[in-house]
PDB file of C-alpha atoms in Angstrom:
ATOM      1  CA  MET A  14      -6.025 -23.525 -34.225  1.00 46.00           C
ATOM      2  CA  ASP A  15      -5.570 -21.580 -37.441  1.00 58.00           C
ATOM      3  CA  ILE A  16      -3.451 -22.571 -40.425  1.00 57.00           C
ATOM      4  CA  LEU A  17      -0.420 -20.600 -39.224  1.00 55.00           C
ATOM      5  CA  ASP A  18      -0.352 -22.438 -35.911  1.00 56.00           C
ATOM      6  CA  ASP A  19      -0.699 -25.701 -37.792  1.00 57.00           C
ATOM      7  CA  ILE A  20       2.288 -24.876 -40.011  1.00 55.00           C
ATOM      8  CA  LYS A  21       4.406 -23.776 -37.057  1.00 53.00           C
ATOM      9  CA  SER A  22       3.677 -26.970 -35.124  1.00 52.00           C
ATOM     10  CA  ASN A  23       4.157 -29.267 -38.130  1.00 60.00           C
ATOM     11  CA  VAL A  24       7.941 -29.409 -37.868  1.00 56.00           C
ATOM     12  CA  LEU A  25       8.692 -32.409 -40.039  1.00 61.00           C
ATOM     13  CA  ASP A  26       6.853 -33.820 -43.002  1.00 75.00           C
ATOM     14  CA  ILE A  27       7.320 -37.203 -44.645  1.00 79.00           C
ATOM     15  CA  GLU A  28      10.039 -36.019 -47.035  1.00 80.00           C
ATOM     16  CA  GLU A  29      12.011 -34.641 -44.122  1.00 83.00           C
ATOM     17  CA  PHE A  30      11.675 -37.908 -42.217  1.00 84.00           C
ATOM     18  CA  ASN A  31      13.032 -39.728 -45.275  1.00 86.00           C
ATOM     19  CA  PHE A  32      15.921 -37.275 -45.509  1.00 88.00           C
ATOM     20  CA  TYR A  33      16.768 -37.630 -41.822  1.00 88.00           C
ATOM     21  CA  ASN A  34      16.590 -41.437 -42.020  1.00 92.00           C
ATOM     22  CA  GLU A  35      18.893 -41.537 -45.042  1.00 93.00           C
ATOM     23  CA  PHE A  36      21.185 -38.955 -43.447  1.00 93.00           C
ATOM     24  CA  GLN A  37      21.379 -40.994 -40.250  1.00 94.00           C
ATOM     25  CA  LEU A  38      22.151 -44.173 -42.207  1.00 95.00           C
ATOM     26  CA  LEU A  39      24.938 -42.548 -44.205  1.00 94.00           C
ATOM     27  CA  SER A  40      26.299 -40.800 -41.101  1.00 94.00           C
ATOM     28  CA  SER A  41      26.486 -44.118 -39.282  1.00 94.00           C
ATOM     29  CA  ILE A  42      28.278 -45.788 -42.189  1.00 94.00           C
ATOM     30  CA  LEU A  43      30.775 -42.933 -42.523  1.00 93.00           C
ATOM     31  CA  ASP A  44      31.355 -42.884 -38.764  1.00 92.00           C
ATOM     32  CA  SER A  45      31.997 -46.623 -38.813  1.00 91.00           C
ATOM     33  CA  TRP A  46      34.438 -46.266 -41.710  1.00 89.00           C
ATOM     34  CA  HIS A  47      36.163 -43.375 -39.971  1.00 89.00           C
ATOM     35  CA  LYS A  48      36.634 -45.404 -36.775  1.00 88.00           C
ATOM     36  CA  LYS A  49      37.891 -48.416 -38.727  1.00 85.00           C
ATOM     37  CA  SER A  50      40.287 -46.215 -40.669  1.00 84.00           C
ATOM     38  CA  GLN A  51      41.976 -45.207 -37.421  1.00 82.00           C
ATOM     39  CA  ASN A  52      42.725 -48.845 -36.581  1.00 76.00           C
ATOM     40  CA  LYS A  53      43.910 -49.995 -40.001  1.00 78.00           C
ATOM     41  CA  ASN A  54      46.737 -49.179 -42.290  1.00 80.00           C
ATOM     42  CA  LEU A  55      44.921 -47.115 -44.863  1.00 83.00           C
ATOM     43  CA  THR A  56      46.584 -44.910 -47.367  1.00 84.00           C
ATOM     44  CA  ASP A  57      46.510 -41.202 -46.773  1.00 85.00           C
ATOM     45  CA  LYS A  58      44.338 -40.913 -49.870  1.00 88.00           C
ATOM     46  CA  ALA A  59      41.719 -43.347 -48.501  1.00 87.00           C
ATOM     47  CA  ARG A  60      41.678 -41.572 -45.141  1.00 87.00           C
ATOM     48  CA  ALA A  61      41.341 -38.188 -46.906  1.00 90.00           C
ATOM     49  CA  GLU A  62      38.441 -39.519 -49.011  1.00 92.00           C
ATOM     50  CA  ILE A  63      36.577 -40.644 -45.888  1.00 91.00           C
ATOM     51  CA  ASN A  64      37.153 -37.248 -44.276  1.00 91.00           C
ATOM     52  CA  SER A  65      36.019 -35.500 -47.475  1.00 95.00           C
ATOM     53  CA  ALA A  66      32.859 -37.605 -47.552  1.00 94.00           C
ATOM     54  CA  ILE A  67      32.101 -36.694 -43.928  1.00 94.00           C
ATOM     55  CA  LYS A  68      32.642 -33.000 -44.656  1.00 95.00           C
ATOM     56  CA  ALA A  69      30.493 -33.182 -47.811  1.00 96.00           C
ATOM     57  CA  LEU A  70      27.646 -34.848 -45.930  1.00 95.00           C
ATOM     58  CA  SER A  71      27.787 -32.147 -43.251  1.00 94.00           C
ATOM     59  CA  THR A  72      27.682 -29.426 -45.914  1.00 95.00           C
ATOM     60  CA  ILE A  73      24.746 -31.087 -47.682  1.00 94.00           C
ATOM     61  CA  SER A  74      22.909 -31.408 -44.389  1.00 92.00           C
ATOM     62  CA  LEU A  75      23.360 -27.720 -43.561  1.00 94.00           C
ATOM     63  CA  TYR A  76      22.162 -26.746 -47.037  1.00 95.00           C
ATOM     64  CA  VAL A  77      19.062 -28.939 -46.829  1.00 92.00           C
ATOM     65  CA  MET A  78      18.167 -27.623 -43.373  1.00 89.00           C
ATOM     66  CA  SER A  79      18.602 -24.059 -44.622  1.00 93.00           C
ATOM     67  CA  MET A  80      16.338 -24.715 -47.606  1.00 91.00           C
ATOM     68  CA  GLN A  81      13.709 -26.332 -45.369  1.00 87.00           C
ATOM     69  CA  GLN A  82      13.794 -23.312 -43.073  1.00 88.00           C
ATOM     70  CA  ARG A  83      13.427 -20.942 -46.036  1.00 91.00           C
ATOM     71  CA  GLU A  84      10.496 -22.951 -47.357  1.00 87.00           C
ATOM     72  CA  ARG A  85       8.743 -22.805 -43.995  1.00 83.00           C
ATOM     73  CA  GLY A  86       9.294 -19.050 -43.811  1.00 88.00           C
ATOM     74  CA  TYR A  87       7.965 -18.646 -47.335  1.00 89.00           C
ATOM     75  CA  ASN A  88       4.897 -20.763 -46.564  1.00 84.00           C
ATOM     76  CA  ILE A  89       4.186 -18.802 -43.393  1.00 87.00           C
ATOM     77  CA  GLN A  90       4.431 -15.471 -45.242  1.00 91.00           C
ATOM     78  CA  LEU A  91       2.297 -16.770 -48.097  1.00 89.00           C
ATOM     79  CA  ASN A  92      -0.378 -17.913 -45.670  1.00 87.00           C
ATOM     80  CA  ARG A  93      -0.319 -14.547 -43.890  1.00 91.00           C
ATOM     81  CA  PHE A  94      -0.848 -12.791 -47.216  1.00 94.00           C
ATOM     82  CA  ARG A  95      -3.676 -15.181 -48.070  1.00 92.00           C
ATOM     83  CA  GLU A  96      -5.340 -14.604 -44.706  1.00 92.00           C
ATOM     84  CA  ALA A  97      -5.000 -10.812 -45.120  1.00 94.00           C
ATOM     85  CA  LYS A  98      -6.480 -11.018 -48.614  1.00 95.00           C
ATOM     86  CA  ILE A  99      -9.424 -13.120 -47.437  1.00 95.00           C
ATOM     87  CA  LEU A 100     -10.024 -10.729 -44.544  1.00 94.00           C
ATOM     88  CA  ALA A 101      -9.844  -7.700 -46.851  1.00 95.00           C
ATOM     89  CA  GLU A 102     -12.249  -9.318 -49.332  1.00 94.00           C
ATOM     90  CA  SER A 103     -14.606 -10.166 -46.496  1.00 93.00           C
ATOM     91  CA  LYS A 104     -14.567  -6.570 -45.225  1.00 93.00           C
ATOM     92  CA  LEU A 105     -15.121  -5.271 -48.754  1.00 93.00           C
ATOM     93  CA  LYS A 106     -18.143  -7.538 -49.226  1.00 93.00           C
ATOM     94  CA  LYS A 107     -19.511  -6.422 -45.862  1.00 91.00           C
ATOM     95  CA  LEU A 108     -19.087  -2.750 -46.793  1.00 91.00           C
ATOM     96  CA  LYS A 109     -20.744  -3.293 -50.180  1.00 88.00           C
ATOM     97  CA  TYR A 110     -23.633  -5.086 -48.505  1.00 88.00           C
ATOM     98  CA  GLU A 111     -24.039  -2.290 -45.930  1.00 87.00           C
ATOM     99  CA  LYS A 112     -23.944   0.322 -48.692  1.00 84.00           C
ATOM    100  CA  GLU A 113     -26.821  -1.329 -50.525  1.00 78.00           C
TER     101      GLU A 113
END
């Protein structure tokens, strides 16, 4: 298995696990508040704030996932360039050695 396969198969790292755990916790709390808000006499403002918080968390989540995907793509491209450079340097050394 080369480094590219390793990167492709390594879907989540520790920071991502922390993010998903915190996201799940906050999602559960907001969901609980949202359900409770349906059963209680809350002001329209309080209900709107809960809905705004839910929407904000969704937006943050989409942004973070997008950034993680970009980072993976960047890392894959960077590793491809590194591999190509190493291969080119290796071929150059081989040609220099054969020339001598």
